[in-house]
Amino acid sequence: MATARADPRKGDAALARQALTDMLGPRAEFRPGQLEAIEAVLRPSSKVLVVQGTGWGKSIVYFVAARLLRARDAGPTLVVSPLLSLMRNQVAAASALGVGAAALTSENHGEWDDIQQGLISGHLDLLLVSPERLAYGGFRRHFLQQLPRGIGMLVIDEAHCVSDWGHDFRPDYRRVVRLTRETQRHVRVLATTGTADAHVVADLTEQLGEDLTILRGPLDRPSLRLQTIRLDQPARRLAWLSSALPRMSGSGIIYCLTRFDTEVVSDWLRRCGIDAPAYHAGLPPEERQRREELLLGDKCKALCATVALGMGFDKPDLAFVVHYQRPRSVVDYYQQVGRAGRAIPEAYGVLLTGAEDHALASYFAGTGFPPAECQRAVLEVIEGRPGLTEGQIAAHVNLPMDRIEQCLKLLRADDAVSWRAGKWYRSRLAWTPDHDRSAQIAARRLAEMAQIEALTRTQGCLMEFVGRELADPCSAPCGRCANCAGPVLRVPIRRRAVRQAKRQVARRHPTIVPHTVWPAGLERPDETPIEPDRQMERGKALCVYGEPRLGRMVAEGKRRGTGFPRGLVRASARLIREWHPQPTPTWITNVPSLRQPGLVEGFARALARALGLQYRAALEKHADVPEQKHLLNDILQYTNARDSFRADRSRVLLASPVLLVDDTVDSRWTLTVCAALLREAGSGPVIPFALAAAIGTARP
């Protein structure tokens, strides 16, 4: 429905109030700061940054402003949003309020012509797109440049994504303002975010211009009661959860750092009679949606979730957020804990911290912003070549694939490379690496680790600490948190529950999932299937490398190189008997090593004796190649393994299932190649087993 023309006799404030009551009813009122933001962005050529806490209602600002601009005969509002799920929610919310809105995504290509006509005719007030969509020249030509009155307003939602200082940097966001101003120089710009510290605000000011109007509100959430609790052992944290959750009314979220931990926590709570399904990016989209609906409908007590349950999820009556481990930064913590208590008088935010937190934080810090030398390495591979796929680039540069993708996005944001028909090309523009900025961002990530650790140790007000770190000018003691008013929750940890949790953790072993395709690279432009009779079966790892007890025993055994302790043999034999892999192995072999030739073989022989199976040294390592842990992507790891192992057919127990043993598993390419060699040499099905899965890669 087209928006009615504005009454020229009324001022912006009166028109905004009228629009609000039209949307929400005659008794609706703006929250503090909303009307000020609307008036600011309605000014011609305005540039406004709104920093307000989660649940404040930033979308109301641009919904109302979009309606008023349309009533003035301005063009539609363009909203750049980072997530498809967030776009869906925003379209639904806008439509419910009478704002004509649509999203342009890869899922609704058949609707694009109708959407374009709705924008031109005035029936649509607002269009949502991803930053990547806006970067496409075709979108700008076929949509933006066809609008007779141009864009009325550009909204950059979750604007911290623009900043490479931010916790969720998206390189394509960097191009948003530049590309839009190329199309329409004086477009109004509204940037909104719930989390922007001083570094992010300074970077946004640099991106948007010094004439940026910054409107900040208090980040305190009066309903939230915060507490931090140090419980070093995972079993003690599990016991705390099983005791605490029945004491809390309503439903909530338990945040974990890894997919594996979401499954561990979920299994434990299920065993205790508490329904708390796991939620992570490894689940099919329809299953994630189903589990979200369970929580939204209070049909489960909690979701045990990674950050995959993030922007776009809104449950106003969420009663609690518990962190099973320390989050990566204070910004992450505020984003997550701020999902609780948006529309209820009291909610809990409890941060549990343990002994493994530092190792996990270090792992994730190393996967962040790619340094300048990585970007240069990728650019040098592309330079002078007639277009390369990402797989072909990976064959030439020792970087993880996700890091290569990050570099390509950054280089594309700088217009140093272009992407056409599935290949990357070097542009004619000069590119100079910014080593200082890369070093500053790396230092910033380390500082973030220190800040969140300091939060767990502070004796002062927790909410004030968070506000101070996020540059909230209104930060002050809250009077509600555990440090201000005493423990938020007094939860007994029963010894019996701790013992049961220890047994539960000991029985939870990472799964080794078989690869089903060979990686694309120089030899093959596309991934090709691994023949089913050459694939390994699903396997198990005893533990996660470096974690308390077993994980540390594995790490110490590898460091010493003189043999793994018998406790690992006994624990492995017990796991294999309880697991009872199918088909049942009749013999054992191991992945050989030239650097520590007796280490894994000695363990495999001892395991064979413990299980009463025959041991055969059926694999040979014939080339001294780099260790797999030093190679960082699938293609290099695959070719490294392929070029260094062979199977001795005379030592293979023909047509018999075999347990293939290694000390650690990470990428799974060594096990995948060795399994294929054994099958080609006449072995039966190959069941992989490793003492430990690498931290951060363990699979449920």
XYZ file of C-alpha atoms in Angstrom:
700
model
C 0.000 0.000 0.000
C 1.435 3.367 -1.016
C 2.293 5.807 1.747
C 0.081 8.911 2.085
C 1.668 12.282 1.360
C 2.980 14.229 4.360
C 1.013 17.187 5.700
C 3.385 20.142 5.077
C 1.847 22.032 8.028
C 3.235 19.525 10.543
C 6.840 19.349 11.722
C 8.971 16.222 11.661
C 8.298 15.405 15.324
C 4.518 15.572 14.906
C 4.624 13.534 11.708
C 6.837 10.941 13.367
C 4.455 10.621 16.328
C 1.532 10.259 13.950
C 3.362 7.546 12.001
C 4.150 5.714 15.254
C 0.541 5.732 16.423
C -0.589 4.600 12.972
C 1.781 1.641 13.333
C 1.376 0.717 17.003
C -1.876 2.274 18.160
C -3.001 5.567 19.708
C -1.187 5.049 23.036
C 2.227 4.296 21.502
C 5.140 6.482 22.566
C 8.728 6.699 21.429
C 11.428 5.369 23.708
C 14.040 7.899 24.855
C 16.269 8.818 21.925
C 14.133 7.363 19.116
C 12.477 10.617 18.067
C 15.815 12.455 18.234
C 17.329 9.857 15.878
C 14.412 10.142 13.430
C 14.631 13.932 13.324
C 18.403 13.751 12.801
C 18.246 11.362 9.861
C 15.420 13.249 8.130
C 17.713 16.232 7.577
C 19.056 16.427 3.996
C 22.399 14.647 3.421
C 22.478 13.593 7.075
C 24.872 10.959 8.420
C 23.803 9.514 11.759
C 25.250 6.751 13.926
C 22.887 5.342 16.566
C 24.498 3.228 19.304
C 21.788 1.756 21.504
C 21.520 -1.436 23.517
C 19.810 -4.576 22.295
C 16.026 -4.337 22.391
C 15.916 -0.518 22.300
C 14.083 -0.501 18.964
C 16.523 0.695 16.317
C 14.314 -0.694 13.550
C 11.441 1.596 14.611
C 13.697 4.560 13.803
C 14.194 3.579 10.181
C 10.674 2.212 9.722
C 9.194 5.572 10.724
C 11.819 7.572 8.819
C 11.236 5.462 5.697
C 7.480 6.152 5.851
C 8.016 9.886 6.289
C 10.529 10.095 3.452
C 8.169 8.234 1.126
C 5.412 10.666 2.112
C 7.726 13.473 0.971
C 8.017 11.792 -2.438
C 11.537 10.537 -1.709
C 12.794 7.203 -2.951
C 12.653 3.963 -0.955
C 14.941 3.199 1.966
C 17.734 0.703 1.336
C 18.652 -1.395 4.397
C 21.934 -3.305 4.345
C 21.573 -6.242 6.710
C 24.119 -8.986 7.465
C 21.955 -12.102 7.812
C 19.168 -13.693 5.809
C 17.308 -14.627 9.007
C 17.581 -11.029 10.213
C 16.145 -9.813 6.897
C 13.180 -12.183 7.213
C 12.439 -10.918 10.712
C 12.726 -7.289 9.621
C 10.416 -7.794 6.620
C 7.851 -9.484 8.872
C 8.120 -6.739 11.510
C 7.838 -3.953 8.927
C 4.844 -5.557 7.234
C 3.091 -5.988 10.596
C 3.501 -2.247 11.162
C 2.171 -1.303 7.747
C 5.554 -0.545 6.182
C 5.894 -2.016 2.703
C 9.121 -4.044 2.827
C 10.867 -6.739 0.814
C 14.218 -8.497 0.869
C 16.280 -9.288 -2.205
C 17.983 -12.662 -1.702
C 19.188 -15.648 -3.679
C 16.135 -17.541 -2.387
C 13.509 -15.306 -4.050
C 15.013 -14.615 -7.474
C 11.629 -15.211 -9.089
C 10.168 -12.249 -7.172
C 12.806 -9.705 -8.166
C 10.806 -8.136 -11.025
C 7.772 -7.649 -8.761
C 9.984 -6.144 -6.050
C 11.494 -3.721 -8.548
C 8.050 -2.623 -9.714
C 6.937 -2.168 -6.103
C 9.905 0.107 -5.440
C 9.289 2.208 -8.541
C 5.525 2.489 -7.982
C 5.888 3.454 -4.316
C 4.128 0.389 -2.919
C 7.354 -0.669 -1.215
C 8.936 1.719 1.273
C 11.944 -0.361 2.190
C 14.307 -2.868 0.535
C 16.683 -5.127 2.478
C 19.852 -6.505 0.884
C 23.091 -8.081 2.057
C 26.342 -6.101 1.741
C 27.545 -8.691 -0.777
C 24.460 -8.067 -2.954
C 25.104 -4.327 -2.950
C 28.659 -4.980 -4.167
C 27.379 -6.571 -7.393
C 27.413 -4.169 -10.316
C 24.298 -5.817 -11.746
C 22.263 -4.959 -8.673
C 23.266 -1.308 -8.826
C 22.512 -1.110 -12.563
C 19.227 -3.014 -12.561
C 17.801 -1.796 -9.256
C 19.380 1.323 -7.797
C 19.890 3.198 -11.043
C 16.328 2.412 -12.196
C 14.701 4.179 -9.238
C 13.282 7.473 -10.559
C 13.886 9.322 -7.266
C 16.922 7.358 -6.156
C 17.305 6.142 -2.584
C 15.603 8.102 0.159
C 17.864 6.754 2.886
C 20.648 4.194 3.294
C 20.475 2.197 6.532
C 23.548 0.234 7.603
C 22.172 -2.214 10.150
C 24.647 -3.847 12.562
C 27.096 -1.137 11.523
C 29.956 -2.540 13.602
C 30.371 -4.930 10.639
C 31.787 -1.959 8.683
C 34.746 -1.708 11.039
C 37.687 -4.082 10.922
C 38.076 -3.245 14.628
C 34.661 -4.785 15.222
C 33.900 -8.268 16.483
C 31.956 -9.243 13.349
C 33.806 -7.484 10.511
C 32.349 -8.080 7.038
C 34.677 -6.705 4.316
C 31.842 -6.094 1.850
C 30.352 -3.630 4.337
C 33.387 -1.422 3.675
C 32.150 -0.847 0.132
C 28.579 0.012 1.082
C 28.901 3.752 1.671
C 31.357 4.273 -1.188
C 29.259 2.399 -3.732
C 26.053 4.117 -2.671
C 27.597 7.582 -2.796
C 28.889 6.789 -6.289
C 25.257 6.209 -7.269
C 23.715 9.031 -5.222
C 26.098 11.491 -3.599
C 23.861 13.159 -1.003
C 21.891 10.166 0.235
C 20.941 10.177 3.916
C 22.841 7.548 5.914
C 21.692 5.941 9.163
C 24.085 3.465 10.801
C 22.808 1.440 13.760
C 24.523 -0.912 16.176
C 24.137 -2.184 19.702
C 27.864 -2.518 20.323
C 30.510 -0.018 19.323
C 33.511 0.769 21.483
C 35.777 3.784 20.930
C 37.842 2.004 18.239
C 34.744 1.065 16.232
C 33.195 4.539 16.518
C 36.440 6.143 15.335
C 36.608 3.770 12.368
C 32.960 4.396 11.457
C 33.607 8.136 11.614
C 36.510 7.654 9.205
C 34.295 5.607 6.867
C 31.208 7.826 6.991
C 32.842 11.240 7.374
C 33.757 13.686 10.109
C 30.290 15.282 9.949
C 28.798 12.093 11.409
C 26.195 12.726 14.129
C 26.661 10.181 16.928
C 23.675 9.420 19.161
C 24.504 7.138 22.081
C 22.181 5.703 24.662
C 22.867 3.843 27.904
C 23.770 0.178 27.427
C 22.574 -0.862 30.870
C 19.678 -3.317 30.865
C 17.772 -2.712 34.140
C 16.253 -6.190 34.092
C 19.587 -8.031 33.855
C 21.326 -9.470 36.918
C 24.877 -10.565 36.122
C 27.188 -13.012 37.866
C 30.531 -14.672 37.060
C 31.535 -18.029 38.571
C 34.890 -19.782 38.178
C 34.560 -23.574 37.901
C 37.729 -24.985 36.366
C 36.511 -28.513 35.638
C 33.913 -29.063 32.901
C 32.212 -31.616 35.172
C 31.659 -28.976 37.863
C 30.131 -26.602 35.316
C 27.827 -29.359 34.097
C 26.807 -30.143 37.672
C 26.132 -26.438 38.257
C 23.911 -26.273 35.167
C 21.840 -29.301 36.155
C 21.283 -27.741 39.585
C 20.717 -24.150 38.422
C 18.353 -24.525 35.469
C 15.414 -25.949 37.476
C 15.790 -22.967 39.839
C 15.318 -20.441 37.017
C 11.884 -19.677 35.653
C 11.291 -19.410 31.935
C 13.628 -20.501 29.171
C 17.007 -19.315 27.956
C 20.253 -19.908 26.094
C 23.443 -21.680 27.177
C 26.287 -20.383 24.999
C 29.234 -22.702 24.242
C 32.346 -21.932 22.191
C 32.360 -25.131 20.094
C 29.809 -27.377 18.434
C 31.241 -30.307 20.357
C 30.535 -28.612 23.678
C 26.932 -27.824 22.713
C 26.369 -31.558 22.273
C 28.191 -32.431 25.515
C 26.102 -29.965 27.537
C 22.869 -30.956 25.794
C 23.467 -34.678 26.409
C 24.240 -34.090 30.081
C 21.135 -31.976 30.662
C 18.965 -34.486 28.806
C 20.337 -37.204 31.102
C 19.304 -35.000 34.038
C 15.762 -34.669 32.687
C 16.229 -31.158 31.269
C 15.291 -30.599 27.627
C 18.021 -28.380 26.135
C 18.762 -29.269 22.478
C 22.078 -28.376 20.859
C 22.132 -25.608 18.232
C 25.042 -24.922 15.883
C 25.900 -24.252 12.236
C 26.494 -27.955 11.576
C 22.757 -28.653 11.774
C 20.576 -28.451 8.636
C 18.814 -25.065 8.299
C 15.367 -26.594 8.758
C 16.481 -28.296 11.991
C 17.961 -25.051 13.312
C 14.670 -23.333 12.532
C 12.738 -26.093 14.317
C 14.897 -25.761 17.429
C 14.567 -21.973 17.424
C 10.800 -22.412 17.393
C 11.024 -24.773 20.377
C 12.731 -22.043 22.384
C 10.470 -19.267 21.098
C 7.446 -21.315 22.168
C 8.931 -22.255 25.577
C 8.785 -25.909 24.536
C 12.313 -26.539 25.812
C 14.192 -25.195 28.818
C 17.114 -23.883 26.798
C 19.164 -24.178 23.643
C 22.843 -25.103 24.051
C 24.155 -22.892 21.278
C 27.221 -21.558 19.566
C 27.261 -18.016 18.186
C 25.205 -19.427 15.280
C 22.235 -18.391 17.449
C 23.001 -14.725 17.138
C 21.765 -11.686 15.249
C 18.198 -12.159 14.116
C 17.020 -14.195 17.097
C 14.592 -12.212 19.230
C 12.679 -13.580 22.199
C 11.626 -10.628 24.384
C 10.877 -12.822 27.413
C 14.131 -14.795 27.338
C 14.735 -15.417 31.040
C 18.429 -16.253 31.198
C 21.697 -16.517 29.300
C 24.430 -18.758 30.694
C 27.936 -18.885 29.234
C 29.392 -22.376 29.633
C 32.793 -20.898 28.743
C 34.219 -17.418 28.632
C 33.183 -15.675 25.377
C 35.767 -14.224 23.025
C 35.342 -10.568 23.994
C 33.324 -8.189 26.135
C 31.471 -7.153 22.965
C 30.466 -10.767 22.276
C 29.436 -11.126 25.909
C 27.189 -8.059 25.808
C 25.643 -9.069 22.476
C 24.779 -12.502 23.870
C 23.759 -11.728 27.442
C 21.725 -8.784 26.138
C 19.303 -11.197 24.489
C 17.809 -11.876 27.927
C 15.313 -9.686 29.731
C 14.188 -7.428 26.898
C 10.540 -7.411 27.974
C 10.489 -8.953 31.458
C 11.318 -7.358 34.819
C 14.155 -9.718 35.766
C 16.542 -11.987 33.873
C 19.834 -13.700 34.670
C 23.197 -13.574 32.939
C 25.700 -16.042 34.395
C 29.213 -16.405 33.007
C 30.950 -19.675 33.929
C 34.687 -19.715 33.371
C 37.033 -22.696 33.314
C 40.588 -23.894 32.906
C 40.329 -24.413 29.132
C 39.103 -20.880 28.399
C 42.504 -19.406 27.555
C 43.379 -22.151 25.050
C 40.020 -21.783 23.305
C 40.306 -17.990 23.247
C 43.790 -18.204 21.738
C 42.525 -20.574 19.046
C 39.687 -18.254 18.036
C 41.906 -15.153 18.190
C 44.136 -16.793 15.589
C 41.222 -17.201 13.172
C 40.296 -13.504 13.059
C 41.370 -10.651 10.814
C 43.986 -11.781 8.234
C 47.278 -9.877 8.500
C 48.650 -7.856 5.586
C 51.228 -10.511 4.644
C 48.411 -13.036 4.105
C 46.602 -10.632 1.797
C 49.828 -10.004 -0.113
C 50.461 -13.750 -0.473
C 47.007 -14.290 -1.973
C 47.403 -11.308 -4.307
C 50.790 -12.561 -5.531
C 49.237 -15.927 -6.431
C 46.523 -14.233 -8.513
C 48.922 -11.749 -10.118
C 49.795 -12.581 -13.711
C 47.483 -15.606 -13.941
C 44.417 -15.756 -16.192
C 41.860 -16.192 -13.409
C 41.985 -18.685 -10.543
C 39.360 -20.494 -8.506
C 39.667 -20.426 -4.726
C 40.832 -24.040 -4.826
C 43.597 -23.178 -7.274
C 44.683 -20.295 -5.064
C 44.780 -22.645 -2.058
C 47.144 -24.982 -3.918
C 49.710 -22.156 -4.075
C 49.407 -20.482 -0.672
C 49.654 -22.078 2.768
C 46.610 -20.503 4.371
C 43.329 -21.983 5.634
C 40.511 -21.760 3.113
C 38.446 -19.474 5.331
C 41.472 -17.186 5.686
C 41.900 -17.160 1.881
C 38.224 -16.225 1.528
C 38.687 -13.408 4.064
C 41.708 -12.110 2.150
C 39.812 -12.176 -1.133
C 36.925 -10.214 0.384
C 39.316 -7.623 1.793
C 41.168 -7.330 -1.506
C 37.877 -7.040 -3.350
C 36.728 -4.335 -0.931
C 39.935 -2.471 -1.852
C 39.201 -3.094 -5.580
C 42.518 -4.953 -5.893
C 40.785 -8.052 -7.311
C 37.542 -8.836 -9.091
C 35.414 -11.964 -9.304
C 33.917 -13.122 -12.602
C 32.341 -16.440 -13.544
C 33.742 -18.271 -10.542
C 37.328 -17.012 -10.870
C 39.414 -14.278 -9.279
C 41.365 -11.735 -11.350
C 43.881 -9.034 -10.475
C 42.654 -5.509 -11.156
C 44.825 -2.733 -12.560
C 44.748 -0.756 -9.321
C 47.849 -0.609 -7.162
C 47.551 -2.153 -3.711
C 49.726 -1.416 -0.699
C 49.465 -3.575 2.430
C 48.696 -1.714 5.638
C 51.067 -3.528 8.002
C 50.515 -1.070 10.833
C 46.754 -1.557 10.824
C 47.095 -5.346 10.711
C 49.450 -5.245 13.681
C 47.106 -2.928 15.565
C 44.129 -5.222 14.977
C 46.110 -8.292 16.078
C 47.062 -6.432 19.253
C 43.422 -5.430 19.669
C 42.326 -9.081 19.591
C 44.804 -9.902 22.366
C 43.534 -6.917 24.341
C 39.963 -8.208 23.949
C 41.038 -11.535 25.440
C 42.547 -9.695 28.394
C 39.392 -7.570 28.831
C 36.996 -10.506 29.027
C 39.322 -12.312 31.422
C 39.413 -9.166 33.568
C 35.598 -9.186 33.628
C 35.666 -12.638 35.232
C 38.042 -11.390 37.936
C 36.753 -7.900 38.710
C 35.426 -7.129 42.174
C 33.554 -4.092 40.881
C 30.148 -3.816 39.239
C 29.884 -6.177 36.271
C 27.471 -4.040 34.257
C 29.582 -0.948 34.843
C 32.681 -2.862 33.660
C 30.898 -3.869 30.441
C 29.608 -0.349 29.836
C 33.043 1.162 30.400
C 34.670 -1.230 27.909
C 31.970 -0.365 25.347
C 32.478 3.387 25.844
C 29.054 3.916 27.413
C 29.144 7.467 28.849
C 26.331 6.511 31.236
C 28.068 3.503 32.811
C 27.642 3.378 36.595
C 27.233 0.723 39.304
C 24.019 -1.170 38.589
C 23.199 -2.250 42.157
C 21.840 -5.584 40.857
C 24.770 -7.796 39.840
C 26.470 -10.336 42.098
C 29.319 -7.933 42.853
C 26.916 -5.162 43.842
C 24.192 -7.090 45.661
C 25.533 -10.557 46.421
C 25.111 -13.830 44.490
C 22.365 -13.717 41.898
C 21.907 -17.474 42.168
C 22.985 -19.644 45.083
C 23.382 -23.052 43.507
C 24.775 -26.068 45.363
C 27.156 -28.291 43.393
C 26.593 -31.851 44.570
C 29.527 -34.259 44.585
C 27.397 -37.047 43.169
C 26.443 -34.859 40.197
C 30.118 -33.987 39.613
C 31.065 -37.688 39.593
C 28.254 -38.455 37.157
C 29.254 -35.523 34.948
C 32.870 -36.718 34.869
C 31.694 -40.103 33.648
C 29.446 -38.411 31.095
C 32.316 -36.262 29.772
C 34.591 -39.304 29.636
C 32.003 -41.129 27.526
C 31.605 -38.273 25.053
C 34.117 -38.777 22.270
C 34.587 -36.675 19.113
C 33.359 -38.248 15.888
C 35.659 -38.586 12.885
C 33.409 -37.845 9.925
C 34.606 -39.259 6.583
C 35.363 -36.963 3.673
C 33.175 -37.834 0.694
C 34.873 -35.679 -1.981
C 38.458 -35.009 -3.021
C 39.296 -31.291 -2.832
C 39.357 -29.095 -5.914
C 42.777 -27.770 -6.873
C 45.207 -27.710 -9.757
C 44.432 -31.259 -10.891
C 40.658 -30.911 -10.822
C 38.693 -27.642 -11.103
C 35.833 -29.019 -9.024
C 35.464 -31.337 -6.081
C 35.085 -34.968 -7.182
C 33.417 -37.748 -5.208
C 35.514 -40.304 -3.362
C 34.291 -43.702 -4.496
C 32.259 -45.306 -1.680
C 34.525 -48.371 -1.608
C 37.551 -46.092 -0.977
C 35.991 -43.971 1.771
C 36.714 -44.576 5.437
C 33.855 -45.279 7.837
C 32.770 -42.974 10.656
C 35.283 -43.136 13.472
C 36.030 -41.863 16.946
C 38.661 -39.915 18.857
C 39.267 -40.644 22.510
C 39.346 -36.984 23.609
C 40.023 -33.383 22.616
C 43.722 -32.517 22.449
C 45.018 -30.594 25.458
C 41.824 -30.826 27.516
C 42.043 -31.909 31.171
C 43.255 -35.429 31.946
C 43.189 -37.532 28.745
C 43.819 -34.611 26.374
C 46.800 -33.515 28.406
C 48.120 -37.083 28.575
C 48.103 -37.202 24.767
C 49.842 -33.823 24.521
C 52.518 -34.886 27.016
C 53.061 -38.227 25.245
C 53.602 -36.463 21.912
C 55.936 -33.929 23.491
C 58.120 -36.588 25.128
C 57.960 -38.936 22.144
C 58.859 -42.004 24.223
C 55.448 -43.642 24.254
C 51.895 -43.018 25.400
C 50.954 -44.078 28.950
C 49.063 -47.315 29.512
C 46.133 -45.303 30.842
C 45.458 -44.151 27.273
C 45.575 -47.751 26.035
C 43.051 -48.842 28.672
C 40.757 -45.869 28.014
C 40.919 -46.462 24.237
C 40.185 -50.176 24.575
C 37.231 -49.403 26.840
C 35.861 -46.858 24.351
C 36.168 -49.250 21.407
C 34.406 -52.044 23.302
C 31.544 -49.706 24.291
C 31.387 -48.147 20.833
C 31.429 -51.547 19.093
C 32.138 -50.169 15.586
C 30.424 -51.859 12.676
C 31.731 -53.756 10.856
C 33.814 -55.079 13.761
C 37.565 -54.701 13.068
C 39.561 -57.927 12.926
C 42.987 -56.293 12.793
C 44.766 -53.016 13.546
C 47.255 -50.878 11.668
C 48.518 -47.345 12.198
C 49.535 -44.198 10.356
C 53.366 -44.350 10.270
C 55.733 -41.469 11.044
C 59.358 -40.823 10.081
C 59.857 -38.275 12.868
C 58.580 -40.421 15.758
C 58.601 -43.886 14.180
C 57.710 -45.903 17.261
C 55.242 -43.619 18.987
C 51.924 -44.440 17.300
C 53.035 -47.933 16.285
C 53.822 -48.802 19.917
C 50.415 -47.547 20.994
C 48.651 -49.434 18.166
C 50.429 -52.682 19.071
C 49.456 -52.279 22.742
C 45.852 -51.508 21.756
C 45.768 -54.601 19.532
C 46.897 -56.758 22.468
C 44.302 -55.172 24.764
C 41.534 -55.891 22.225
C 42.820 -59.328 21.233
C 43.279 -58.279 17.599
C 46.073 -58.885 15.139
C 48.468 -55.989 14.434
C 49.986 -55.442 10.996
C 52.211 -52.588 9.808
C 50.402 -52.266 6.479
C 51.267 -48.637 5.693
C 54.636 -47.074 4.872
C 55.727 -43.457 4.815
C 58.208 -43.161 1.952
C 58.748 -39.378 1.799
C 59.861 -36.914 4.443
C 57.259 -34.218 3.848
C 56.131 -31.344 6.088
C 53.988 -32.269 9.074
C 50.291 -31.938 8.324
C 49.847 -29.522 11.229
C 52.017 -27.014 9.344
C 49.802 -27.168 6.222
C 46.692 -25.093 6.580
C 44.189 -26.011 3.881
C 42.555 -29.126 2.482
C 44.360 -29.113 -0.853
C 47.859 -28.896 0.596
C 47.041 -31.441 3.306
C 45.556 -33.854 0.791
C 48.460 -33.638 -1.668
C 50.972 -33.883 1.182
C 49.383 -37.107 2.426
C 48.880 -38.506 -1.070
C 52.554 -38.031 -1.928
C 54.008 -39.566 1.240
C 52.172 -42.834 2.035
C 51.773 -46.213 0.365
C 50.191 -49.497 1.399
C 52.061 -52.829 1.512
C 49.619 -55.291 -0.013
C 51.499 -58.259 1.439
C 50.713 -57.016 4.957
C 47.053 -56.221 4.399
C 44.559 -58.682 5.839
C 42.467 -59.033 2.695
C 38.769 -58.154 2.779
C 38.880 -57.773 6.580
C 37.697 -54.664 8.469
C 40.598 -52.752 10.012
C 40.994 -50.191 12.791
C 43.293 -47.426 11.481
C 45.028 -45.677 14.391
C 46.671 -42.238 14.591
C 47.634 -40.010 17.503
C 45.740 -36.849 16.506
C 43.164 -35.893 13.897
C 42.478 -32.431 12.533
C 41.729 -32.084 8.810
C 41.138 -35.882 8.404
C 43.091 -35.954 5.125
C 45.851 -38.245 6.409
C 43.267 -40.779 7.572
C 41.261 -40.325 4.352
C 44.270 -40.975 2.086
C 45.526 -43.903 4.174
C 42.055 -45.457 4.202
C 41.831 -45.185 0.397
C 45.279 -46.821 0.045
C 44.277 -49.685 2.336
C 41.043 -50.265 0.396
C 42.931 -50.223 -2.908
C 45.349 -52.802 -1.457
C 42.483 -55.168 -0.666
C 41.508 -54.301 2.890
C 37.950 -54.412 4.101
C 36.207 -51.342 5.567
C 38.540 -48.923 7.383
C 37.409 -47.573 10.764
C 39.529 -44.570 11.889
C 40.503 -44.045 15.512
C 42.617 -41.229 16.980
C 43.756 -40.541 20.490
C 42.758 -36.882 20.236
C 40.888 -34.472 17.982
C 42.455 -31.045 17.531
C 40.995 -28.281 19.672
C 38.361 -26.263 17.846
C 37.780 -28.997 15.236
C 36.244 -31.735 17.390
C 32.904 -32.825 15.973
C 29.923 -34.042 17.990
